[in-house]
Structures are given as structure tokens and as C-alpha cells.
PDB file of C-alpha atoms in Angstrom:
ATOM      1  CA  MET H 931      19.364 -34.958   5.315  1.00  0.00           C
ATOM      2  CA  VAL H 932      18.032 -32.160   3.102  1.00  0.00           C
ATOM      3  CA  LYS H 933      16.526 -29.097   4.772  1.00  0.00           C
ATOM      4  CA  ALA H 934      13.213 -27.885   3.401  1.00  0.00           C
ATOM      5  CA  LYS H 935      13.326 -24.416   1.903  1.00  0.00           C
ATOM      6  CA  LYS H 936      11.202 -21.961   3.849  1.00  0.00           C
ATOM      7  CA  SER H 937       8.610 -20.355   1.636  1.00  0.00           C
ATOM      8  CA  THR H 938       7.924 -16.641   1.698  1.00  0.00           C
ATOM      9  CA  VAL H 939       4.838 -14.644   0.830  1.00  0.00           C
ATOM     10  CA  LYS H 940       5.293 -11.405  -1.114  1.00  0.00           C
ATOM     11  CA  PHE H 941       2.783  -8.577  -1.187  1.00  0.00           C
ATOM     12  CA  VAL H 942       3.195  -5.681  -3.627  1.00  0.00           C
ATOM     13  CA  ILE H 943       1.848  -2.140  -3.331  1.00  0.00           C
ATOM     14  CA  ASP H 944       1.931  -0.433  -6.724  1.00  0.00           C
ATOM     15  CA  CYS H 945       2.163   3.368  -6.428  1.00  0.00           C
ATOM     16  CA  THR H 946       2.827   4.095 -10.105  1.00  0.00           C
ATOM     17  CA  GLN H 947       0.080   6.681 -10.758  1.00  0.00           C
ATOM     18  CA  PRO H 948       0.707   8.977  -7.748  1.00  0.00           C
ATOM     19  CA  VAL H 949       4.514   8.734  -8.060  1.00  0.00           C
ATOM     20  CA  ASP H 950       4.417   9.676 -11.748  1.00  0.00           C
ATOM     21  CA  ASP H 951       2.301  12.714 -10.820  1.00  0.00           C
ATOM     22  CA  LYS H 952       4.738  13.546  -7.980  1.00  0.00           C
ATOM     23  CA  VAL H 953       1.937  13.372  -5.421  1.00  0.00           C
ATOM     24  CA  LEU H 954       3.377  10.537  -3.306  1.00  0.00           C
ATOM     25  CA  ASP H 955       6.923   9.895  -2.060  1.00  0.00           C
ATOM     26  CA  VAL H 956       7.680   6.154  -1.994  1.00  0.00           C
ATOM     27  CA  ALA H 957      10.574   6.567   0.478  1.00  0.00           C
ATOM     28  CA  GLN H 958       8.298   8.200   3.062  1.00  0.00           C
ATOM     29  CA  PHE H 959       5.629   5.550   2.469  1.00  0.00           C
ATOM     30  CA  GLU H 960       8.215   2.799   3.007  1.00  0.00           C
ATOM     31  CA  LYS H 961       9.374   4.374   6.274  1.00  0.00           C
ATOM     32  CA  TYR H 962       5.750   4.723   7.421  1.00  0.00           C
ATOM     33  CA  LEU H 963       5.097   1.020   6.787  1.00  0.00           C
ATOM     34  CA  HIS H 964       8.395   0.029   8.410  1.00  0.00           C
ATOM     35  CA  ASP H 965       7.529   1.949  11.576  1.00  0.00           C
ATOM     36  CA  ARG H 966       3.945   0.731  11.840  1.00  0.00           C
ATOM     37  CA  ILE H 967       3.724  -2.888  10.653  1.00  0.00           C
ATOM     38  CA  LYS H 968       2.744  -5.046  13.601  1.00  0.00           C
ATOM     39  CA  ILE H 969       3.920  -8.612  14.077  1.00  0.00           C
ATOM     40  CA  GLY H 970       2.496 -10.483  17.021  1.00  0.00           C
ATOM     41  CA  GLY H 971       0.720  -7.306  18.134  1.00  0.00           C
ATOM     42  CA  LYS H 972       3.950  -5.311  18.445  1.00  0.00           C
ATOM     43  CA  THR H 973       5.603  -2.788  16.161  1.00  0.00           C
ATOM     44  CA  GLY H 974       9.340  -2.969  15.550  1.00  0.00           C
ATOM     45  CA  GLN H 975       9.450  -6.766  15.261  1.00  0.00           C
ATOM     46  CA  MET H 976      10.190  -6.899  11.514  1.00  0.00           C
ATOM     47  CA  ALA H 977      13.894  -7.754  11.664  1.00  0.00           C
ATOM     48  CA  ALA H 978      13.406 -10.506  14.245  1.00  0.00           C
ATOM     49  CA  SER H 979      10.610 -12.065  12.165  1.00  0.00           C
ATOM     50  CA  ASN H 980      12.452 -11.836   8.791  1.00  0.00           C
ATOM     51  CA  VAL H 981       9.877  -9.462   7.287  1.00  0.00           C
ATOM     52  CA  VAL H 982      11.548  -7.331   4.613  1.00  0.00           C
ATOM     53  CA  ILE H 983      10.308  -4.245   2.752  1.00  0.00           C
ATOM     54  CA  THR H 984      11.996  -3.562  -0.582  1.00  0.00           C
ATOM     55  CA  ARG H 985      11.421  -0.551  -2.785  1.00  0.00           C
ATOM     56  CA  ASP H 986      11.589  -0.108  -6.533  1.00  0.00           C
ATOM     57  CA  ARG H 987      10.985   3.256  -8.150  1.00  0.00           C
ATOM     58  CA  THR H 988       7.202   2.977  -7.904  1.00  0.00           C
ATOM     59  CA  LYS H 989       6.527  -0.271  -6.022  1.00  0.00           C
ATOM     60  CA  LEU H 990       6.897  -1.509  -2.472  1.00  0.00           C
ATOM     61  CA  THR H 991       7.264  -5.242  -1.824  1.00  0.00           C
ATOM     62  CA  VAL H 992       6.730  -6.770   1.607  1.00  0.00           C
ATOM     63  CA  ALA H 993       8.211 -10.274   1.950  1.00  0.00           C
ATOM     64  CA  SER H 994       7.253 -12.400   4.933  1.00  0.00           C
ATOM     65  CA  PRO H 995       7.778 -16.050   5.944  1.00  0.00           C
ATOM     66  CA  GLN H 996       4.763 -18.261   5.171  1.00  0.00           C
ATOM     67  CA  GLU H 997       4.429 -19.587   8.743  1.00  0.00           C
ATOM     68  CA  LEU H 998       4.191 -16.058  10.162  1.00  0.00           C
ATOM     69  CA  GLY H 999       0.754 -15.577   8.593  1.00  0.00           C
ATOM     70  CA  PHE H1000       1.308 -11.938   7.664  1.00  0.00           C
ATOM     71  CA  SER H1001      -1.936 -10.271   6.632  1.00  0.00           C
ATOM     72  CA  LYS H1002      -2.462  -8.522   3.297  1.00  0.00           C
ATOM     73  CA  ARG H1003      -5.339  -6.682   4.951  1.00  0.00           C
ATOM     74  CA  GLN H1004      -2.915  -4.966   7.354  1.00  0.00           C
ATOM     75  CA  LEU H1005      -1.126  -3.454   4.362  1.00  0.00           C
ATOM     76  CA  LYS H1006      -4.385  -2.056   3.013  1.00  0.00           C
ATOM     77  CA  TYR H1007      -5.242  -0.602   6.408  1.00  0.00           C
ATOM     78  CA  LEU H1008      -1.835   1.058   6.777  1.00  0.00           C
ATOM     79  CA  SER H1009      -1.937   2.324   3.177  1.00  0.00           C
ATOM     80  CA  LYS H1010      -5.299   3.974   3.782  1.00  0.00           C
ATOM     81  CA  ARG H1011      -4.035   5.538   7.011  1.00  0.00           C
ATOM     82  CA  TYR H1012      -0.987   6.910   5.209  1.00  0.00           C
ATOM     83  CA  LEU H1013      -3.183   8.441   2.495  1.00  0.00           C
ATOM     84  CA  LYS H1014      -5.354  10.040   5.183  1.00  0.00           C
ATOM     85  CA  LYS H1015      -2.267  11.415   6.958  1.00  0.00           C
ATOM     86  CA  GLN H1016      -0.997  12.916   3.678  1.00  0.00           C
ATOM     87  CA  GLN H1017      -4.503  14.321   2.963  1.00  0.00           C
ATOM     88  CA  LEU H1018      -4.778  12.227  -0.215  1.00  0.00           C
ATOM     89  CA  LYS H1019      -7.589   9.926   0.959  1.00  0.00           C
ATOM     90  CA  GLU H1020     -10.239  12.053  -0.770  1.00  0.00           C
ATOM     91  CA  TYR H1021      -8.503  11.620  -4.137  1.00  0.00           C
ATOM     92  CA  MET H1022      -7.052   8.103  -4.031  1.00  0.00           C
ATOM     93  CA  ARG H1023      -8.067   4.602  -3.050  1.00  0.00           C
ATOM     94  CA  VAL H1024      -6.364   1.274  -2.425  1.00  0.00           C
ATOM     95  CA  VAL H1025      -7.554  -1.437  -4.847  1.00  0.00           C
ATOM     96  CA  ALA H1026      -6.591  -5.110  -4.961  1.00  0.00           C
ATOM     97  CA  SER H1027      -5.173  -5.681  -8.437  1.00  0.00           C
ATOM     98  CA  SER H1028      -4.344  -9.372  -7.891  1.00  0.00           C
ATOM     99  CA  LYS H1029      -4.181 -11.958  -5.133  1.00  0.00           C
ATOM    100  CA  ASN H1030      -0.913 -10.610  -3.734  1.00  0.00           C
ATOM    101  CA  SER H1031      -0.941  -6.951  -4.724  1.00  0.00           C
ATOM    102  CA  TYR H1032      -2.621  -3.633  -4.108  1.00  0.00           C
ATOM    103  CA  GLU H1033      -2.640  -0.601  -6.351  1.00  0.00           C
ATOM    104  CA  LEU H1034      -3.152   3.058  -5.486  1.00  0.00           C
ATOM    105  CA  LYS H1035      -5.634   4.565  -7.933  1.00  0.00           C
ATOM    106  CA  TYR H1036      -7.360   7.887  -8.342  1.00  0.00           C
ATOM    107  CA  TYR H1037     -11.119   8.066  -7.938  1.00  0.00           C
ATOM    108  CA  GLU H1038     -13.029   8.287 -11.214  1.00  0.00           C
ATOM    109  CA  VAL H1039     -14.466  11.806 -11.339  1.00  0.00           C
ATOM    110  CA  SER H1040     -17.039  12.635 -13.964  1.00  0.00           C
ATOM    111  CA  GLY H1041     -17.990  16.222 -14.703  1.00  0.00           C
ATOM    112  CA  GLY H1042     -21.361  17.483 -13.443  1.00  0.00           C
ATOM    113  CA  ASP H1043     -22.212  18.923 -16.891  1.00  0.00           C
ATOM    114  CA  ASP H1044     -24.708  16.166 -17.747  1.00  0.00           C
ATOM    115  CA  GLU H1045     -27.362  17.351 -15.270  1.00  0.00           C
ATOM    116  CA  GLU H1046     -27.296  20.950 -16.441  1.00  0.00           C
ATOM    117  CA  GLU H1047     -27.777  20.014 -20.090  1.00  0.00           C
ATOM    118  CA  GLY H1048     -30.845  17.899 -19.308  1.00  0.00           C
ATOM    119  CA  GLU H1049     -32.694  20.768 -17.579  1.00  0.00           C
ATOM    120  CA  GLU H1050     -32.576  23.133 -20.556  1.00  0.00           C
TER     121      GLU H1050
END
């Protein structure tokens, strides 16, 4: 009898822009997620539930079994909380770049010079 392969769901958080600017430390962000991801309403259940966080130079990947029903929304929530804790929330936002990934981007800031020129 052949066993069915268990499928996993992977979510990616792309931190390329802030890491290149040396604003964000991916290792600290990974530890923050590891300490705070809840499974079944409890933190610290990642190893028992086969949820794995892997880190590249600028990306974090969270792999979870399909039947666990791990939420992508929880990653966005924790990412926003981490940015607030690091006092970066005013400058960065978490944007869904595809179905299974988020990206940390800077806010678009336009100069206020346009209003002054129109009054003259």
C-alpha cells in the first residue's frame, strides 16, 4: 500500500528592500516570528506541528502542513507588530505580492513642493 505524500503550504515574507538598506535584521525577525506564531491558540507549538521557518539572506519562508490550516493573515499581523516594535511602521508596510507571499515595502512619499508652486 502506498502512503499519500502530505502536502505543505509555504508562505514567503520578502524583506529585500529594508535588508539592503540595513534597516531590518532578518535573524531578529525570524526569532520574533518563531516566538510568537500561534498554533491551536498556543505559542511554542511549532515543532510539534511540523511548522518550519527557514531564512535566506533576505527572505523568510514559513512551511506548514496543509491540514493544519495555517493562516497567511497571522504572518501579516505579526509582521506589522514587529515593524511597530522596531519603530519602522511609519515608514514601511506589508503588501501581498502573490497568493503565498508578502513583501515589506516603503511608503511612497512625494515631496510637498507641488502645492507651493501653485500658490505663486
